[in-house]
PDB file of C-alpha atoms and ligand atoms in Angstrom:
ATOM      1  CA  MET A   1     -14.882 129.548 -71.957  1.00  0.00           C
ATOM      2  CA  SER A   2     -15.617 126.789 -69.492  1.00  0.00           C
ATOM      3  CA  LEU A   3     -16.383 126.707 -65.812  1.00  0.00           C
ATOM      4  CA  ILE A   4     -16.256 124.147 -63.070  1.00  0.00           C
ATOM      5  CA  LEU A   5     -19.650 123.342 -61.589  1.00  0.00           C
ATOM      6  CA  LYS A   6     -19.985 121.657 -58.213  1.00  0.00           C
ATOM      7  CA  PHE A   7     -23.244 120.317 -56.875  1.00  0.00           C
ATOM      8  CA  THR A   8     -24.753 117.241 -55.279  1.00  0.00           C
ATOM      9  CA  CYS A   9     -26.366 114.807 -57.676  1.00  0.00           C
ATOM     10  CA  ASN A  10     -28.308 111.884 -56.273  1.00  0.00           C
ATOM     11  CA  ASN A  11     -26.493 112.169 -52.941  1.00  0.00           C
ATOM     12  CA  ASN A  12     -23.048 112.253 -54.520  1.00  0.00           C
ATOM     13  CA  PRO A  13     -20.851 115.349 -54.793  1.00  0.00           C
ATOM     14  CA  VAL A  14     -20.017 116.052 -58.432  1.00  0.00           C
ATOM     15  CA  GLU A  15     -17.577 118.392 -60.066  1.00  0.00           C
ATOM     16  CA  VAL A  16     -17.852 118.881 -63.790  1.00  0.00           C
ATOM     17  CA  LEU A  17     -16.412 121.137 -66.464  1.00  0.00           C
ATOM     18  CA  ILE A  18     -19.231 122.823 -68.377  1.00  0.00           C
ATOM     19  CA  LYS A  19     -19.879 125.583 -70.867  1.00  0.00           C
ATOM     20  CA  PRO A  20     -21.766 128.518 -69.271  1.00  0.00           C
ATOM     21  CA  GLU A  21     -24.695 128.138 -71.656  1.00  0.00           C
ATOM     22  CA  MET A  22     -25.363 124.486 -70.847  1.00  0.00           C
ATOM     23  CA  THR A  23     -28.663 123.499 -69.328  1.00  0.00           C
ATOM     24  CA  LEU A  24     -28.944 121.255 -66.316  1.00  0.00           C
ATOM     25  CA  LEU A  25     -30.490 118.601 -68.567  1.00  0.00           C
ATOM     26  CA  GLU A  26     -27.444 118.660 -70.847  1.00  0.00           C
ATOM     27  CA  VAL A  27     -25.060 118.400 -67.916  1.00  0.00           C
ATOM     28  CA  LEU A  28     -26.982 115.538 -66.342  1.00  0.00           C
ATOM     29  CA  ARG A  29     -27.344 113.517 -69.521  1.00  0.00           C
ATOM     30  CA  ASP A  30     -24.239 114.393 -71.537  1.00  0.00           C
ATOM     31  CA  LYS A  31     -21.659 115.069 -68.839  1.00  0.00           C
ATOM     32  CA  LEU A  32     -22.758 112.851 -65.976  1.00  0.00           C
ATOM     33  CA  GLY A  33     -24.579 110.015 -67.763  1.00  0.00           C
ATOM     34  CA  VAL A  34     -27.695 110.564 -65.677  1.00  0.00           C
ATOM     35  CA  THR A  35     -30.218 109.709 -68.364  1.00  0.00           C
ATOM     36  CA  SER A  36     -33.550 109.307 -66.582  1.00  0.00           C
ATOM     37  CA  PRO A  37     -34.435 112.981 -67.240  1.00  0.00           C
ATOM     38  CA  LYS A  38     -35.596 112.964 -70.850  1.00  0.00           C
ATOM     39  CA  CYS A  39     -35.430 115.627 -73.525  1.00  0.00           C
ATOM     40  CA  GLY A  40     -38.962 115.878 -74.839  1.00  0.00           C
ATOM     41  CA  CYS A  41     -39.768 119.415 -75.955  1.00  0.00           C
ATOM     42  CA  ASN A  42     -36.585 121.136 -74.669  1.00  0.00           C
ATOM     43  CA  HIS A  43     -38.751 124.228 -74.063  1.00  0.00           C
ATOM     44  CA  GLY A  44     -40.218 123.741 -70.588  1.00  0.00           C
ATOM     45  CA  ASP A  45     -43.558 122.450 -71.815  1.00  0.00           C
ATOM     46  CA  CYS A  46     -43.652 118.664 -71.408  1.00  0.00           C
ATOM     47  CA  GLY A  47     -42.094 117.879 -68.021  1.00  0.00           C
ATOM     48  CA  ALA A  48     -40.091 114.890 -69.274  1.00  0.00           C
ATOM     49  CA  CYS A  49     -36.905 116.492 -67.909  1.00  0.00           C
ATOM     50  CA  THR A  50     -38.286 117.197 -64.416  1.00  0.00           C
ATOM     51  CA  VAL A  51     -35.824 116.840 -61.535  1.00  0.00           C
ATOM     52  CA  LEU A  52     -35.862 118.032 -57.938  1.00  0.00           C
ATOM     53  CA  LEU A  53     -33.617 121.010 -57.219  1.00  0.00           C
ATOM     54  CA  ASP A  54     -33.242 121.495 -53.486  1.00  0.00           C
ATOM     55  CA  GLY A  55     -36.508 119.552 -53.196  1.00  0.00           C
ATOM     56  CA  VAL A  56     -38.457 121.588 -55.724  1.00  0.00           C
ATOM     57  CA  ALA A  57     -39.535 120.159 -59.079  1.00  0.00           C
ATOM     58  CA  VAL A  58     -37.946 122.061 -61.965  1.00  0.00           C
ATOM     59  CA  LYS A  59     -37.744 121.548 -65.703  1.00  0.00           C
ATOM     60  CA  SER A  60     -34.062 120.848 -66.198  1.00  0.00           C
ATOM     61  CA  CYS A  61     -34.177 121.772 -69.911  1.00  0.00           C
ATOM     62  CA  ILE A  62     -34.818 125.406 -69.002  1.00  0.00           C
ATOM     63  CA  THR A  63     -32.603 125.484 -65.913  1.00  0.00           C
ATOM     64  CA  LEU A  64     -29.181 126.935 -66.565  1.00  0.00           C
ATOM     65  CA  ALA A  65     -26.688 124.456 -65.151  1.00  0.00           C
ATOM     66  CA  ALA A  66     -24.545 127.197 -63.620  1.00  0.00           C
ATOM     67  CA  THR A  67     -27.433 128.125 -61.319  1.00  0.00           C
ATOM     68  CA  VAL A  68     -27.271 124.791 -59.480  1.00  0.00           C
ATOM     69  CA  GLU A  69     -23.812 125.505 -58.029  1.00  0.00           C
ATOM     70  CA  GLY A  70     -23.783 124.209 -54.453  1.00  0.00           C
ATOM     71  CA  LYS A  71     -27.320 122.869 -54.698  1.00  0.00           C
ATOM     72  CA  THR A  72     -28.813 119.408 -54.539  1.00  0.00           C
ATOM     73  CA  VAL A  73     -30.282 117.658 -57.561  1.00  0.00           C
ATOM     74  CA  LEU A  74     -32.324 114.502 -57.335  1.00  0.00           C
ATOM     75  CA  THR A  75     -33.368 112.428 -60.347  1.00  0.00           C
ATOM     76  CA  ALA A  76     -35.160 109.109 -60.662  1.00  0.00           C
ATOM     77  CA  GLU A  77     -31.772 107.362 -60.380  1.00  0.00           C
ATOM     78  CA  GLY A  78     -31.580 108.613 -56.804  1.00  0.00           C
ATOM     79  CA  LEU A  79     -34.958 107.358 -55.634  1.00  0.00           C
ATOM     80  CA  ALA A  80     -34.283 103.680 -54.970  1.00  0.00           C
ATOM     81  CA  LYS A  81     -32.359 102.603 -51.898  1.00  0.00           C
ATOM     82  CA  GLY A  82     -30.068  99.918 -53.280  1.00  0.00           C
ATOM     83  CA  ALA A  83     -32.292  97.200 -54.709  1.00  0.00           C
ATOM     84  CA  GLU A  84     -35.340  98.585 -52.888  1.00  0.00           C
ATOM     85  CA  LEU A  85     -37.481 100.732 -55.151  1.00  0.00           C
ATOM     86  CA  HIS A  86     -39.010 103.940 -53.817  1.00  0.00           C
ATOM     87  CA  PRO A  87     -42.705 103.552 -52.865  1.00  0.00           C
ATOM     88  CA  LEU A  88     -43.670 105.813 -55.765  1.00  0.00           C
ATOM     89  CA  GLN A  89     -41.798 103.580 -58.187  1.00  0.00           C
ATOM     90  CA  LYS A  90     -43.558 100.539 -56.738  1.00  0.00           C
ATOM     91  CA  ALA A  91     -46.919 102.285 -57.001  1.00  0.00           C
ATOM     92  CA  PHE A  92     -46.321 103.234 -60.628  1.00  0.00           C
ATOM     93  CA  ILE A  93     -45.440  99.620 -61.444  1.00  0.00           C
ATOM     94  CA  GLU A  94     -48.203  97.993 -59.403  1.00  0.00           C
ATOM     95  CA  LEU A  95     -50.892 100.229 -60.850  1.00  0.00           C
ATOM     96  CA  GLY A  96     -49.539  99.824 -64.380  1.00  0.00           C
ATOM     97  CA  ALA A  97     -49.123 103.560 -64.825  1.00  0.00           C
ATOM     98  CA  PRO A  98     -46.300 103.729 -67.427  1.00  0.00           C
ATOM     99  CA  GLN A  99     -46.741 102.552 -70.983  1.00  0.00           C
ATOM    100  CA  CYS A 100     -43.768 103.582 -73.136  1.00  0.00           C
ATOM    101  CA  GLY A 101     -42.150 105.066 -70.019  1.00  0.00           C
ATOM    102  CA  PHE A 102     -40.737 108.197 -71.637  1.00  0.00           C
ATOM    103  CA  CYS A 103     -42.601 110.519 -69.293  1.00  0.00           C
ATOM    104  CA  THR A 104     -42.205 108.293 -66.235  1.00  0.00           C
ATOM    105  CA  PRO A 105     -38.989 109.697 -64.675  1.00  0.00           C
ATOM    106  CA  GLY A 106     -40.402 113.209 -64.900  1.00  0.00           C
ATOM    107  CA  MET A 107     -43.710 112.034 -63.455  1.00  0.00           C
ATOM    108  CA  LEU A 108     -41.849 110.380 -60.574  1.00  0.00           C
ATOM    109  CA  MET A 109     -39.930 113.512 -59.694  1.00  0.00           C
ATOM    110  CA  ALA A 110     -42.959 115.789 -59.977  1.00  0.00           C
ATOM    111  CA  ALA A 111     -44.849 113.357 -57.745  1.00  0.00           C
ATOM    112  CA  LYS A 112     -42.059 113.151 -55.190  1.00  0.00           C
ATOM    113  CA  GLY A 113     -41.680 116.911 -54.973  1.00  0.00           C
ATOM    114  CA  PHE A 114     -45.422 117.175 -54.519  1.00  0.00           C
ATOM    115  CA  LEU A 115     -45.826 114.439 -51.881  1.00  0.00           C
ATOM    116  CA  ASP A 116     -42.903 115.779 -49.863  1.00  0.00           C
ATOM    117  CA  LYS A 117     -44.959 118.944 -49.360  1.00  0.00           C
ATOM    118  CA  ASN A 118     -48.452 117.487 -49.434  1.00  0.00           C
ATOM    119  CA  PRO A 119     -48.317 113.968 -47.989  1.00  0.00           C
ATOM    120  CA  ASN A 120     -52.096 113.435 -47.924  1.00  0.00           C
ATOM    121  CA  PRO A 121     -53.409 114.680 -51.245  1.00  0.00           C
ATOM    122  CA  THR A 122     -56.793 114.314 -52.811  1.00  0.00           C
ATOM    123  CA  TYR A 123     -57.078 112.891 -56.314  1.00  0.00           C
ATOM    124  CA  GLU A 124     -57.674 116.395 -57.647  1.00  0.00           C
ATOM    125  CA  GLU A 125     -54.584 117.770 -55.907  1.00  0.00           C
ATOM    126  CA  ALA A 126     -52.457 114.944 -57.282  1.00  0.00           C
ATOM    127  CA  ALA A 127     -53.868 115.565 -60.761  1.00  0.00           C
ATOM    128  CA  GLU A 128     -52.968 119.230 -60.513  1.00  0.00           C
ATOM    129  CA  ALA A 129     -49.452 118.350 -59.349  1.00  0.00           C
ATOM    130  CA  LEU A 130     -48.874 116.254 -62.484  1.00  0.00           C
ATOM    131  CA  ALA A 131     -50.542 118.720 -64.824  1.00  0.00           C
ATOM    132  CA  GLY A 132     -47.176 120.013 -66.059  1.00  0.00           C
ATOM    133  CA  ASN A 133     -46.097 116.538 -67.145  1.00  0.00           C
ATOM    134  CA  LEU A 134     -47.419 115.435 -70.511  1.00  0.00           C
ATOM    135  CA  CYS A 135     -47.967 111.815 -71.432  1.00  0.00           C
ATOM    136  CA  ARG A 136     -48.713 110.697 -74.959  1.00  0.00           C
ATOM    137  CA  CYS A 137     -49.671 107.142 -74.042  1.00  0.00           C
ATOM    138  CA  THR A 138     -51.952 107.107 -71.027  1.00  0.00           C
ATOM    139  CA  GLY A 139     -55.038 108.910 -69.837  1.00  0.00           C
ATOM    140  CA  TYR A 140     -53.085 110.068 -66.748  1.00  0.00           C
ATOM    141  CA  THR A 141     -55.565 108.300 -64.454  1.00  0.00           C
ATOM    142  CA  LYS A 142     -53.248 105.528 -63.344  1.00  0.00           C
ATOM    143  CA  TYR A 143     -50.386 107.905 -62.670  1.00  0.00           C
ATOM    144  CA  ILE A 144     -52.636 110.041 -60.505  1.00  0.00           C
ATOM    145  CA  GLU A 145     -54.098 107.013 -58.724  1.00  0.00           C
ATOM    146  CA  ALA A 146     -50.587 105.716 -58.086  1.00  0.00           C
ATOM    147  CA  VAL A 147     -49.568 108.980 -56.433  1.00  0.00           C
ATOM    148  CA  VAL A 148     -52.618 108.899 -54.166  1.00  0.00           C
ATOM    149  CA  GLU A 149     -52.071 105.220 -53.358  1.00  0.00           C
ATOM    150  CA  ALA A 150     -48.395 105.807 -52.562  1.00  0.00           C
ATOM    151  CA  SER A 151     -49.386 108.640 -50.252  1.00  0.00           C
ATOM    152  CA  LYS A 152     -51.396 106.162 -48.160  1.00  0.00           C
ATOM    153  CA  GLY A 153     -48.248 104.158 -47.465  1.00  0.00           C
ATOM    154  CA  THR A 154     -49.533 101.170 -49.455  1.00  0.00           C
ATOM    155  CA  PHE A 155     -46.076 100.597 -50.927  1.00  0.00           C
ATOM    156  CA  GLY A 156     -43.973 101.679 -47.947  1.00  0.00           C
ATOM    157  CA  SER A 157     -43.433 104.878 -46.017  1.00  0.00           C
ATOM    158  CA  LEU A 158     -42.435 107.836 -48.121  1.00  0.00           C
TER     159      LEU A 158
HETATM  160  S1  FES B   1     -37.912 118.570 -72.127  1.00  0.00           S
HETATM  161 FE1  FES B   1     -38.019 119.950 -70.488  1.00  0.00          FE
HETATM  162  S2  FES B   1     -40.099 120.470 -70.314  1.00  0.00           S
HETATM  163 FE2  FES B   1     -39.983 119.243 -72.103  1.00  0.00          FE
HETATM  164  S1  FES B   2     -46.108 106.446 -70.823  1.00  0.00           S
HETATM  165 FE1  FES B   2     -45.525 107.043 -72.856  1.00  0.00          FE
HETATM  166  S2  FES B   2     -45.412 109.193 -72.738  1.00  0.00           S
HETATM  167 FE2  FES B   2     -46.216 108.622 -70.832  1.00  0.00          FE
END
């Protein structure tokens, strides 16, 4: 059995034929070619697959795709405006936050979801916001600093 799923992905309406048991991560990566969300643990533990669903950060590997019908999904591909990177992307680059980069798209989306609700965070608040996103390479410090720095408008208004 298959079903047709309609939702908005990175500001574009999409319509895709899926199996009912597919996760949002599978639909994004395998059906739509949206590959910034990564499959790390596939169990909701690492945050590498984090996307925004109607503005809220969710782990797409444990989100049933059928539940996003009519909703809005934003991934790292949808952050930049043309050639202009999002301030969070600039902050991550300028502060040298990513190393291998595997966790970076998930970090970006967790950070965006957080800053949209808490535009003036403390370092501790930013650290807590990224606590669900694991990184094997860094000590997290630069990611957290980048979120705080971006919140100050250093890299453009959010
Ligand atoms: S791949 Fe989804 S939380 Fe790890
Ligand atoms: S930069 Fe490599 S996992 Fe985070």
